[in-house]
Coordinates of C-alpha atoms in Angstrom, one line a residue:
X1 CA 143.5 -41.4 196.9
X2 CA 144.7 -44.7 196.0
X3 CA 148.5 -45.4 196.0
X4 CA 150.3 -47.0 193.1
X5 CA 152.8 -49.9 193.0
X6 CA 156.1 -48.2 192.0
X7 CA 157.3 -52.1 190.8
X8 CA 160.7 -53.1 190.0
X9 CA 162.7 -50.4 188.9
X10 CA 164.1 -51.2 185.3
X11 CA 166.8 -50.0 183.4
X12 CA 170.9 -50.3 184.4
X13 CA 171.1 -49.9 187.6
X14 CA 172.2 -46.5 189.1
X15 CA 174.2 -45.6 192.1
X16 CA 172.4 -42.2 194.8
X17 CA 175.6 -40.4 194.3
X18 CA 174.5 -40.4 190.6
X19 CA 172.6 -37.2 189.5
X20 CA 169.3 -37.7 188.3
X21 CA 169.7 -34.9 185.2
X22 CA 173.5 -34.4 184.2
X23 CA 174.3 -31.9 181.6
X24 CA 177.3 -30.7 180.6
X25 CA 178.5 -28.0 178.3
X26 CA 174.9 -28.4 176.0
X27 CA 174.5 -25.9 173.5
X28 CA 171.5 -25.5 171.1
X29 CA 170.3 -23.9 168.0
X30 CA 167.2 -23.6 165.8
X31 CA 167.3 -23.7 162.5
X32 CA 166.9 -20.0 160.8
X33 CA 167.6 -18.6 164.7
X34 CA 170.3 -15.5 164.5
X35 CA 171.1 -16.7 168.2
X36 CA 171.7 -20.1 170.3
X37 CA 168.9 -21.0 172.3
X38 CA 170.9 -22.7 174.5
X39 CA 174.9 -22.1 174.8
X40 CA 177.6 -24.2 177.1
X41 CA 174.9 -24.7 179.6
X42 CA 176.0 -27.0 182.6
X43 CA 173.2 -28.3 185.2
X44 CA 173.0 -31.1 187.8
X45 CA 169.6 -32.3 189.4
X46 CA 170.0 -34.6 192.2
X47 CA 167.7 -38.1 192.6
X48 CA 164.1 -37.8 194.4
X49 CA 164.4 -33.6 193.8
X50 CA 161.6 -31.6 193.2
X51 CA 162.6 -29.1 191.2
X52 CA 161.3 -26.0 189.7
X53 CA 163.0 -24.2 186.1
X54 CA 161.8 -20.8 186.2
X55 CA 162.4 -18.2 183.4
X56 CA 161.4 -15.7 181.1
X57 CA 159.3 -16.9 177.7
X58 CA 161.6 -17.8 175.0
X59 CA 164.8 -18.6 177.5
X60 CA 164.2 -22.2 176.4
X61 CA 162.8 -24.1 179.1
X62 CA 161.2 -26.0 177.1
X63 CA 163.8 -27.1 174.6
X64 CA 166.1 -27.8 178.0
X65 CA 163.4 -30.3 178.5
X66 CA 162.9 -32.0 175.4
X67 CA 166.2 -32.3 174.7
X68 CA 166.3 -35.7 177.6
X69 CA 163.7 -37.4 175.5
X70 CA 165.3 -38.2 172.4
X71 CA 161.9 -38.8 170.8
X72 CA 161.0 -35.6 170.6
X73 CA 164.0 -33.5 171.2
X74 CA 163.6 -30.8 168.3
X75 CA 165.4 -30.1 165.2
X76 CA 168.8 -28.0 165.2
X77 CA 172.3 -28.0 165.7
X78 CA 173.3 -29.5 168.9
X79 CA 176.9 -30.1 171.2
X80 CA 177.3 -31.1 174.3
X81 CA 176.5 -34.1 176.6
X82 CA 173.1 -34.8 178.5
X83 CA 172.6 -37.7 180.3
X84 CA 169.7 -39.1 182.5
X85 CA 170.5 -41.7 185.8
X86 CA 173.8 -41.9 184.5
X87 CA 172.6 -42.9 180.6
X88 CA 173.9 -40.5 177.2
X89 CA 170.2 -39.5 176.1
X90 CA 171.6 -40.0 172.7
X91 CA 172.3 -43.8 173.4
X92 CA 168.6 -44.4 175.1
X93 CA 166.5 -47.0 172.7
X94 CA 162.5 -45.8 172.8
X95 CA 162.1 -48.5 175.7
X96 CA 165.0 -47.3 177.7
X97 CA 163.5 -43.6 177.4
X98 CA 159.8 -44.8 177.8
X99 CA 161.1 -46.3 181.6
X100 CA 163.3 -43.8 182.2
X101 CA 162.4 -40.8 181.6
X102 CA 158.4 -39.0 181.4
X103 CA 157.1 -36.1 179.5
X104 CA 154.2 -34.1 179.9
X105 CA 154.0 -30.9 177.3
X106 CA 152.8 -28.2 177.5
X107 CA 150.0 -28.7 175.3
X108 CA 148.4 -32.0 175.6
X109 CA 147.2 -31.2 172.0
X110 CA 150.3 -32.8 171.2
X111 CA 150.2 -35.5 173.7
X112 CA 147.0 -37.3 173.2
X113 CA 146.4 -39.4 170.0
X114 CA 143.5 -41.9 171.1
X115 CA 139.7 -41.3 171.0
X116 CA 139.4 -42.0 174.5
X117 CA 140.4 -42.3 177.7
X118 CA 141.0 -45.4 178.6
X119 CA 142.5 -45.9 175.3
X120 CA 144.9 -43.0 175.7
X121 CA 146.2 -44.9 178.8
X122 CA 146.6 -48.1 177.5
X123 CA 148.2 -46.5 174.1
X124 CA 152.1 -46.5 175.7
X125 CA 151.6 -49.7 177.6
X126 CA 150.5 -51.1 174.3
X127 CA 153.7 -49.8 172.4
X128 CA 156.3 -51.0 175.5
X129 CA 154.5 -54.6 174.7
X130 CA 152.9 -55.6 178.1
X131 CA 150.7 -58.2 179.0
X132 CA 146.8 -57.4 178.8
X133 CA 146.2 -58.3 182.1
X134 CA 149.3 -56.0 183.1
X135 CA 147.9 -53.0 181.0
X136 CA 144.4 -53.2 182.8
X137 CA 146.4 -53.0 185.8
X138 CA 148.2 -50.6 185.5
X139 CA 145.4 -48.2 183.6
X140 CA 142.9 -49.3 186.8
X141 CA 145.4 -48.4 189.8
X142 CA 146.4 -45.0 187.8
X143 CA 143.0 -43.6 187.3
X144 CA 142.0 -44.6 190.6
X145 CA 145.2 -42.6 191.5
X146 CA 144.4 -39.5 189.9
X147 CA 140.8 -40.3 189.8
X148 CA 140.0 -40.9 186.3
X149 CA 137.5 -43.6 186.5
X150 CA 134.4 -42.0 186.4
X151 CA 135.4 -40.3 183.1
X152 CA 137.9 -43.4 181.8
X153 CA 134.9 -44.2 178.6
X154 CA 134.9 -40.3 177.3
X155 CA 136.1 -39.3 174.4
X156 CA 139.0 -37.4 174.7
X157 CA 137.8 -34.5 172.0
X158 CA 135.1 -34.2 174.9
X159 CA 137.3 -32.7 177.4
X160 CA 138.2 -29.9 178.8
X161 CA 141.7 -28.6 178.7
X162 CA 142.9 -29.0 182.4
X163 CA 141.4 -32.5 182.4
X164 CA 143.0 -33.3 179.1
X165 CA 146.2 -32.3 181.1
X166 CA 145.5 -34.3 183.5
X167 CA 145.2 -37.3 181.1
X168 CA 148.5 -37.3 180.2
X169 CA 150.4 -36.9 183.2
X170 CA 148.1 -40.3 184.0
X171 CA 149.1 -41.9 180.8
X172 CA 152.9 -41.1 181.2
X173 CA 153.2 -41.9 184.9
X174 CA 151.3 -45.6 184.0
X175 CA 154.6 -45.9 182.0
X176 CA 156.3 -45.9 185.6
X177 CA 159.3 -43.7 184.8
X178 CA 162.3 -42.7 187.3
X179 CA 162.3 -39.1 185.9
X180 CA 159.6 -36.7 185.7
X181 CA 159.3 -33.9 183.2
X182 CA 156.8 -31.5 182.7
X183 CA 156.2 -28.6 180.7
X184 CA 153.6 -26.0 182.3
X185 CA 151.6 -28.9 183.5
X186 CA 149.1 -26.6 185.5
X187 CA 148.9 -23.8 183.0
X188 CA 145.2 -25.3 182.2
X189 CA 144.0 -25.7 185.4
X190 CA 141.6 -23.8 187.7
X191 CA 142.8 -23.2 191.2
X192 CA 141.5 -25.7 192.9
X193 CA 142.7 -28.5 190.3
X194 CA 145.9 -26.9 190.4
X195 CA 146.2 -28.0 194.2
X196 CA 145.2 -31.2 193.9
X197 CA 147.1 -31.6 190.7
X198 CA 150.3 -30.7 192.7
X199 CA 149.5 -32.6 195.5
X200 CA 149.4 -36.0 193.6
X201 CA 152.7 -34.9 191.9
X202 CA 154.2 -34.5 195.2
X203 CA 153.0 -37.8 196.4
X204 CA 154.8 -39.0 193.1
X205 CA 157.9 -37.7 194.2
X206 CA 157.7 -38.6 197.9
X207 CA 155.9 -41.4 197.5
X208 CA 157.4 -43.3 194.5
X209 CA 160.5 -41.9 194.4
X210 CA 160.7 -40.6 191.2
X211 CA 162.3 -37.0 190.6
X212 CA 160.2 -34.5 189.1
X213 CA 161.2 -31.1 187.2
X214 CA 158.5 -28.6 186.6
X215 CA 158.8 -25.8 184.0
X216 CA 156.8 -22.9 185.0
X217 CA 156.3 -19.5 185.2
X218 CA 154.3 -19.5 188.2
X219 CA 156.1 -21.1 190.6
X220 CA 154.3 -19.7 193.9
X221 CA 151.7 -22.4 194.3
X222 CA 154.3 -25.2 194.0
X223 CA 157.2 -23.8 196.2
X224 CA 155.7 -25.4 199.4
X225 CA 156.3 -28.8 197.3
X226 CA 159.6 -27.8 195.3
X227 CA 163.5 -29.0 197.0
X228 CA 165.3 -26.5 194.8
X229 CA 164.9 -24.4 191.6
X230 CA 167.0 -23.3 188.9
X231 CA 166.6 -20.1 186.8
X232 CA 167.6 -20.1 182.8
X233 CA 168.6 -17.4 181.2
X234 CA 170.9 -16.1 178.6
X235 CA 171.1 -19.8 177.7
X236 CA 172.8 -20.7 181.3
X237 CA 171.1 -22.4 184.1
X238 CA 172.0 -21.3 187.6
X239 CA 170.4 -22.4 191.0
X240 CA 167.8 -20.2 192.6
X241 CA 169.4 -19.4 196.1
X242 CA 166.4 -17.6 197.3
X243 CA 163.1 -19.9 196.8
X244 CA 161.4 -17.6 198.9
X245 CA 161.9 -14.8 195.9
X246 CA 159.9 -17.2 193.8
X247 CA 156.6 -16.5 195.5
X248 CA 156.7 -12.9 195.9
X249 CA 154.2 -11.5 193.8
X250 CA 154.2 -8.3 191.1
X251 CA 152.3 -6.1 189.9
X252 CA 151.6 -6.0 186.2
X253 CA 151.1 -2.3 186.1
X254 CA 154.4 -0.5 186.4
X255 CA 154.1 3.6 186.1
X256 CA 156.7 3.5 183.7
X257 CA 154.9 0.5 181.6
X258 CA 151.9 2.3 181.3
X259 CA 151.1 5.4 182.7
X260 CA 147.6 4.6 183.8
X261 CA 148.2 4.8 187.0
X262 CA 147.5 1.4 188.6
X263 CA 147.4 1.5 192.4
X264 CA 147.2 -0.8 195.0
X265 CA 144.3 -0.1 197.6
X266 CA 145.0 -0.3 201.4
X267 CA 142.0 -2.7 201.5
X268 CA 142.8 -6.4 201.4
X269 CA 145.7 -5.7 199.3
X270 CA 144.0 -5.7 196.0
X271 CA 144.8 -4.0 192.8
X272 CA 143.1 -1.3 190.9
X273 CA 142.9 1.3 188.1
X274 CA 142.1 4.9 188.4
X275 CA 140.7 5.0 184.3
X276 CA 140.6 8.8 185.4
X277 CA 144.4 8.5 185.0
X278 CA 144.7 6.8 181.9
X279 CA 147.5 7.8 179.4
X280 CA 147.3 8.2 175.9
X281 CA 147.6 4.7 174.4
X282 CA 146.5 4.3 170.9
X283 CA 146.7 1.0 169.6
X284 CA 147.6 -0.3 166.8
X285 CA 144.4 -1.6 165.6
X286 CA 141.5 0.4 164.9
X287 CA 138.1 -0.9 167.0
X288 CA 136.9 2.6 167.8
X289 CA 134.3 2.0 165.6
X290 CA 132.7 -0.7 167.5
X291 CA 128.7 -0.9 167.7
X292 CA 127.0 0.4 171.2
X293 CA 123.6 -0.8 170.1
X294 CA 122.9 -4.6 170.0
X295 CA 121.9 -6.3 167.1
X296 CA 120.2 -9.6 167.0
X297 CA 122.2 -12.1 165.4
X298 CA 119.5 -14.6 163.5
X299 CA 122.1 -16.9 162.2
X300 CA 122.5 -17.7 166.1
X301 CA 119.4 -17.3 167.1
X302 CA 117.1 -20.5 168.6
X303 CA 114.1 -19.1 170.4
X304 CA 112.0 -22.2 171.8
X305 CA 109.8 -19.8 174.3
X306 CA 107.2 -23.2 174.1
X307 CA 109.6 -25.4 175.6
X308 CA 110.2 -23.5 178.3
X309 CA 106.9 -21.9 179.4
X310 CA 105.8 -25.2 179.6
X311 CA 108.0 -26.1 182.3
X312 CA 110.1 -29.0 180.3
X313 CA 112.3 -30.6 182.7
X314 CA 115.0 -31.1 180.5
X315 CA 114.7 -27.1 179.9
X316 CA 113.7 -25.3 183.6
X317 CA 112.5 -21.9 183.1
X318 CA 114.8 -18.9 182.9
X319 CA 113.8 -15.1 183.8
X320 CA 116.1 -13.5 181.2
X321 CA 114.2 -10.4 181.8
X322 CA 117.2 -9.0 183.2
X323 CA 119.6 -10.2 181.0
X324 CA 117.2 -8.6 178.1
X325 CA 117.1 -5.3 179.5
X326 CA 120.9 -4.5 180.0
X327 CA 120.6 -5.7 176.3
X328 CA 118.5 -2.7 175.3
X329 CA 120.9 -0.9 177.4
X330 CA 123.7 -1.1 175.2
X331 CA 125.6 -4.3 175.8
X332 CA 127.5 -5.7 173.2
X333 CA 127.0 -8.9 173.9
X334 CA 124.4 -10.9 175.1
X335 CA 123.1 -14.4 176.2
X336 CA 119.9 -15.3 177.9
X337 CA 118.6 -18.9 178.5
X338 CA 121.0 -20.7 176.4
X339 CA 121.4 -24.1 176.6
X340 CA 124.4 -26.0 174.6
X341 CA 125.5 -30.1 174.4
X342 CA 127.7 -31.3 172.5
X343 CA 125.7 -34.6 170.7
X344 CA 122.4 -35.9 172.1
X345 CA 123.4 -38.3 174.1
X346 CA 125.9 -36.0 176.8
X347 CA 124.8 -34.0 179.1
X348 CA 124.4 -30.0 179.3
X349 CA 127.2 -28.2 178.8
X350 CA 125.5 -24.2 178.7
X351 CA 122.3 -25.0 181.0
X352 CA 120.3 -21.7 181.0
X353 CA 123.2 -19.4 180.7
X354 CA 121.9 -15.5 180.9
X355 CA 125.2 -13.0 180.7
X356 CA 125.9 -10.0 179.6
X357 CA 129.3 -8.2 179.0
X358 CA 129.1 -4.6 178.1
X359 CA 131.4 -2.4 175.0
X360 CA 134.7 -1.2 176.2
X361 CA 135.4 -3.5 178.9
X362 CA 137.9 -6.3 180.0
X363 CA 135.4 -9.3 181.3
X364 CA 137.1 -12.3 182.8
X365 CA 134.9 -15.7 183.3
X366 CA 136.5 -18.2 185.7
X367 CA 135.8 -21.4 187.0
X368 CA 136.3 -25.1 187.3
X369 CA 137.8 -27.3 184.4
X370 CA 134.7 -28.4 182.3
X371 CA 132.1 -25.9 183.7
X372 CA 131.6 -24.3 179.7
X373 CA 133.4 -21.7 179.7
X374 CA 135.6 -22.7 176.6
X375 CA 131.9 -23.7 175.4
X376 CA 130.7 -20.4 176.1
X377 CA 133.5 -18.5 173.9
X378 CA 132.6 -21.3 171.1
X379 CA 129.1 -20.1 171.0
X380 CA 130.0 -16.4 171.0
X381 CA 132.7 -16.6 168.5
X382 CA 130.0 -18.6 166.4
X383 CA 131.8 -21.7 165.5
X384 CA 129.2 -23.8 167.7
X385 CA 125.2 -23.1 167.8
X386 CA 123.3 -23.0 170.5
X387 CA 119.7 -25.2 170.9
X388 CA 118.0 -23.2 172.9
X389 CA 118.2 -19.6 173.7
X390 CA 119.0 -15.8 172.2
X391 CA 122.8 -14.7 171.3
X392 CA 123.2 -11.0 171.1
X393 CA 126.3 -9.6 169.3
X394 CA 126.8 -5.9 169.0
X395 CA 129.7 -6.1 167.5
X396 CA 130.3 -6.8 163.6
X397 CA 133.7 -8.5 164.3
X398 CA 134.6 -10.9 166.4
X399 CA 138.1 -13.2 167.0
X400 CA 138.6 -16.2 169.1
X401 CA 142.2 -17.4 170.3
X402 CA 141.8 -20.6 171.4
X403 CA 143.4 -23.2 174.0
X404 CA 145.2 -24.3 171.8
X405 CA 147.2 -21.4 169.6
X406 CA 148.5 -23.6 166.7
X407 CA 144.8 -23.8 165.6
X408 CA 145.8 -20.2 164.1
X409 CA 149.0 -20.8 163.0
X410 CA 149.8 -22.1 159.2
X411 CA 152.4 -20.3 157.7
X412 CA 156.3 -21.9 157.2
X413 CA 157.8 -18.8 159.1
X414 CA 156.6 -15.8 161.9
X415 CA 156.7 -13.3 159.2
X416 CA 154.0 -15.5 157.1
X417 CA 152.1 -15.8 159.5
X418 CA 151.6 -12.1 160.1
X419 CA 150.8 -11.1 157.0
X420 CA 148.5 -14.0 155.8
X421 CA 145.3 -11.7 156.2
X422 CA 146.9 -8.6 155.0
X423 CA 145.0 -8.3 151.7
X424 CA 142.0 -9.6 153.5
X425 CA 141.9 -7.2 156.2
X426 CA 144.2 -4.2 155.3
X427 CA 146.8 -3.9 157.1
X428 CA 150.9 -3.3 155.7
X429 CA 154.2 -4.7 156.5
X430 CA 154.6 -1.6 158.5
X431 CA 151.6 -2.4 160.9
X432 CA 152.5 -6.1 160.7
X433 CA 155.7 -5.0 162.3
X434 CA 154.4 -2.9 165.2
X435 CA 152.4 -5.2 166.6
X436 CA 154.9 -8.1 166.7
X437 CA 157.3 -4.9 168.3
X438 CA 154.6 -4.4 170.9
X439 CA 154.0 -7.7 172.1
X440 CA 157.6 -9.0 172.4
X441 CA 158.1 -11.0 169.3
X442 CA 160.9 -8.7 167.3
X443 CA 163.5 -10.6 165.7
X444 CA 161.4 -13.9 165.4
X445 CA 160.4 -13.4 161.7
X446 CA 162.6 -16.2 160.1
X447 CA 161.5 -18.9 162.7
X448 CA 158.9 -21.6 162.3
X449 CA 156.2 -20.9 164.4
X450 CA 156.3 -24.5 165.5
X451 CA 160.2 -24.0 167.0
X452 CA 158.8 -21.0 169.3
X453 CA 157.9 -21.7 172.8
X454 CA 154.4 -21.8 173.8
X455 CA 154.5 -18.5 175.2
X456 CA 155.8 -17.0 171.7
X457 CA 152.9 -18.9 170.0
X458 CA 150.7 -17.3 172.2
X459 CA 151.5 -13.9 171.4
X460 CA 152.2 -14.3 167.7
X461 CA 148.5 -16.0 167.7
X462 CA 147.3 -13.0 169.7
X463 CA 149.0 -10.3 167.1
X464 CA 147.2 -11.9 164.0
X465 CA 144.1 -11.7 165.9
X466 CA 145.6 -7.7 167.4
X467 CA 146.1 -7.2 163.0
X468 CA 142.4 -7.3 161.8
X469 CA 140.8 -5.1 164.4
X470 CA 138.0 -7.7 165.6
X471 CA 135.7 -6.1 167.9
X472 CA 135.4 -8.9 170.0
X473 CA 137.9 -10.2 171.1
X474 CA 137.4 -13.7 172.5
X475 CA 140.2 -15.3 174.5
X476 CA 140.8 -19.2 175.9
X477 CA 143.6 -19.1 178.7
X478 CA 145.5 -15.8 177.3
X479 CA 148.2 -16.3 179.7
X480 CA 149.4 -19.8 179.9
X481 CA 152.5 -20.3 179.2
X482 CA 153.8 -16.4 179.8
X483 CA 155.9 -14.9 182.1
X484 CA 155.8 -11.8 183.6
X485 CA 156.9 -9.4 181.0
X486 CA 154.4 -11.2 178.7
X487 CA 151.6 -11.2 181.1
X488 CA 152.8 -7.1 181.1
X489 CA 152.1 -6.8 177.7
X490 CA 149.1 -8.6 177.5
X491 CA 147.3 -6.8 180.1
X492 CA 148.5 -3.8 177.8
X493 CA 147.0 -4.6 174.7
X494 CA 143.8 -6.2 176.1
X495 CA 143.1 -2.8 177.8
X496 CA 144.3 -0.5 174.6
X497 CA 141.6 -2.9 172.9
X498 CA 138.8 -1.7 175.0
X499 CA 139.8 1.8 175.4
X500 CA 139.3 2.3 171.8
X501 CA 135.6 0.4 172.4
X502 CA 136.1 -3.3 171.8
X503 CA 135.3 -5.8 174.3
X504 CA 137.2 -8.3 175.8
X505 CA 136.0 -12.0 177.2
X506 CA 138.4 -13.9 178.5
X507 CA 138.3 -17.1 180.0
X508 CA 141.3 -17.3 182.3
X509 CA 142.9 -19.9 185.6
X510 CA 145.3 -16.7 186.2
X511 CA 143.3 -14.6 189.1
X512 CA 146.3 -12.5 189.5
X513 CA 146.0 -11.5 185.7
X514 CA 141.9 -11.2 186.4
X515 CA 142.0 -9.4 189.2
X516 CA 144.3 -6.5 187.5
X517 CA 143.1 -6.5 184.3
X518 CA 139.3 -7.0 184.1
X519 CA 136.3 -4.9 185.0
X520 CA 134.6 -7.4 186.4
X521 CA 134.8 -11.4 186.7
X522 CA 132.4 -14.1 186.0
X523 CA 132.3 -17.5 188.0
X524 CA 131.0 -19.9 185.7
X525 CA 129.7 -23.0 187.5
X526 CA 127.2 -26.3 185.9
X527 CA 127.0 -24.4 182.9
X528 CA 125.6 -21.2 184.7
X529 CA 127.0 -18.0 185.6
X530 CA 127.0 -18.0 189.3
X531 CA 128.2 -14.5 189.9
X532 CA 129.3 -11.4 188.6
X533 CA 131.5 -8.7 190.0
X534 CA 133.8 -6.0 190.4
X535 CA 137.4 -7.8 191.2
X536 CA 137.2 -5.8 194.4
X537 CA 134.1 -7.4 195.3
X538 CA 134.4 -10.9 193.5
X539 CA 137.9 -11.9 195.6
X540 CA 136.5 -9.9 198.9
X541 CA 134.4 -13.1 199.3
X542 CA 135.9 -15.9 198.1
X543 CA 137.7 -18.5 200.4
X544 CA 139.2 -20.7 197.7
X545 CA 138.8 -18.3 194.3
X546 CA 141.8 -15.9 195.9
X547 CA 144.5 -14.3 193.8

């Protein structure tokens, strides 16, 4: 991996004995919130730290964050001091800021506003006023960095969500701030990513000297890389003692939770659930009326049986005899030698895919950034087509939530938002109610949705979907962004959903929530699915695919 010129450090100069973060007595409120997000909170980060803010969804993490970048600290009432290497944040010009202090969000929906990549990199540079020949530096030593270049001419609508993440953090750190936030940064990455991800943000930090705070609810993978932690809550931040506490991990079945009796097996330490034992959970919505027998859907339908029993190259034969018969066996839904690109002139994104995912069952796919499995929910949820190949859906209904849960979210408040398919898909206040009850989102209905955290918006997304009773239920990355209470009622409501005959497919980074939840997991890999299998089995032999 390459290693970057740090360059001349800009900005007032600031003394070590000078804290990095410095707030003092900061409190914060939304407008139309009944309570302070924030209230008298006090916190100190040293320079060079690594540091980790852990807490639940909704403490306001986030809004901590945002609140030292004064261009897009959020709306409110505000008191209180924060300053940044020894600078008010309320005095910081956008230059000042843009050399001082980096963001990352949490969605990099809301980060990236060029067509492509090497655009998106330049885009800051090009703002701050540099020197062409200092921008192509700058873009070509940070891509080679985080290596970027082989994908620096894509369009950045092409990409998948973990490299999209990975994008910004690029862009940002070409800007060559001293401070380092970031908001979830890894909540879009597979495993593997994640590592390396972390890795170059520790070289960051050791390397460049510039002091990094991570926002997360899963701190375990980046604790061997973390100097301290703090925990907010109640509007307070406090230092995590214990950093060790941080990694232990929990179960997201609890007996008094929900009474299905999850146990964990002697055997390689890995959850499981005795459906024998299952309680009595109705849900809200009503799916039980979900189709066993497959129906072919024609309006997704692309048969070119010529193409490939003449042995194209572009289109290898598939034997989706198998795939066809668990088809007739009941499946609800069903792919066999699908192939799906994007335009013409990219490559394959589905190459051949044959799957299956059987009625009233929890199926997670996992898998590399940019393999298709975001693709693959596209195609099933119908809002892309496939070329080649069959799509089976048994089920009349079907809902995606997306990567990106604003794509669902219109209304001015929470309440609005809920209700806008009531006449449509007839449901009542009552109802409406419930199922924000059930998922953690009670007293929330006067807010924007756009002043929730990211977890919030996850879940509100996830009860308009919960409201009309699709039986499909297609999900992109259900739990970034969630703590463990969330993750809790997640794993709930995904597994009332296929008690009462829906089907789940969810396309998830978070093994731990796989490997409790789901029947079975896919690993998706080149646009194929490379294998298929109990959780049990699936982790029993992976080396690098471990929860």
């Amino acid at each position: 991996m390459a290693r970057l010129d740090r360059g001349p450090v800009s900005g007032a100069a600031c003394g070590p004995d000078i804290p990095a973060i410095e707030v003092q007595g900061l409190s914060f409120a939304y407008p139309g919130a009944e309570a302070p997000v924030l209230e008298g909170l006090d916190w100190r980060v040293p320079q060079g730290a690594f540091a980790l803010l852990v807490g639940g969804t909704g403490s306001g993490k986030s809004t901590l964050l945002s609140l030292l970048k004064p261009e897009i600290a959020p709306a409110g009432e505000r008191t209180g001091d924060a300053r940044v290497l020894g600078e008010n944040v309320a005095d910081m010009d956008v230059r000042a800021s843009a050399e001082r202090v980096g963001y990352v969000f949490q969605d990099p929906e809301n980060q990236i506003v060029c067509e492509t990549v090497w655009h998106e990199m330049a885009f800051g540079l090009e703002n701050l006023g540099l020197a062409r020949d200092e921008m192509r530096r700058r873009v070509a030593e940070t891509s080679y960095f985080f290596g970027l270049e082989d994908w620096l001419h894509r369009d950045t609508d092409t990409l998948s969500g973990g490299r999209k993440q990975l994008l910004s953090l690029a862009a940002v750190l070409a800007l060559r701030p001293r401070v380092l936030l970031l908001d979830e940064p890894t909540s879009q990455l597979d495993p593997v990513a994640e590592k390396n991800f972390l890795h170059a943000l520790f070289r960051v930090n050791r390397e460049l000297g510039c002091m990094v705070v991570v926002a997360t609810h899963q701190p375990r993978p980046m604790l061997e890389y973390a100097t301290c932690a703090y925990r907010i809550e109640d509007g307070r931040v406090r230092e995590v003692a214990d950093m060790a506490s941080l990694g232990r991990r929990e179960s997201l079945f609890s007996d008094d939770m929900l009474g299905w009796g999850a146990v964990r097996c002697a055997k390689n330490g890995v959850f499981s659930r005795r459906e024998d034992n299952l309680g009595s959970l109705e849900p809200p919505g009503d799916v039980s009326s979900a189709k066993k027998s497959s129906e072919l859907d024609k309006s997704s339908e692309f048969v070119a049986q010529t193409s490939l029993e003449n042995g194209s190259e572009a289109f290898p034969r598939t034997d989706g005899s198998r795939i066809l018969q668990k088809m007739h066996g009941g499946s609800a839904t069903t792919l066999a030698g699908s192939w799906f690109r994007y335009d013409r002139a990219g490559g394959w994104v589905l190459r051949g895919l044959d799957v299956a995912f059987s009625a009233g069952a929890v199926h997670a796919v996992v898998g590399g950034n940019g393999c298709g499995k975001s693709t693959m929910l596209s195609v099933l949820a119908k809002t892309a087509k496939l070329q080649r190949g069959r799509m089976v859906r048994g089920a009349a209904s079907a809902a995606l939530l997306p990567q990106n849960p604003k794509a669902l979210l219109v209304a001015e408040t929470v309440h609005d938002e809920l209700m806008e398919w009531a006449s449509t898909c007839g449901y009542d206040e009552n109802l409406a109610r419930e199922r924000a009850a059930s998922l953690g989102l009670s007293g929330l209905d006067g807010r924007h949705p756009y002043d929730l955290s990211g977890g919030q918006r996850q879940l509100l997304a996830l009860a308009k979907l919960l409201l009309i009773g699709p039986e499909l239920l297609l999900l992109d990355e259900p739990t970034k962004g969630l703590d463990l209470a969330s993750r809790r009622i997640i794993a709930r409501a995904l597994r009332d959903h296929a008690r009462a005959g829906g089907t789940v497919i969810m396309a998830t980074h978070d093994l731990d929530f796989a490997e409790q939840v789901a029947d079975d997991i896919a690993m998706m890999f080149d646009g194929e699915i490379a294998c298929m299998e109990p959780p049990t089995d699936f982790f029993a032999d992976n080396v690098f695919y471990r929860a």
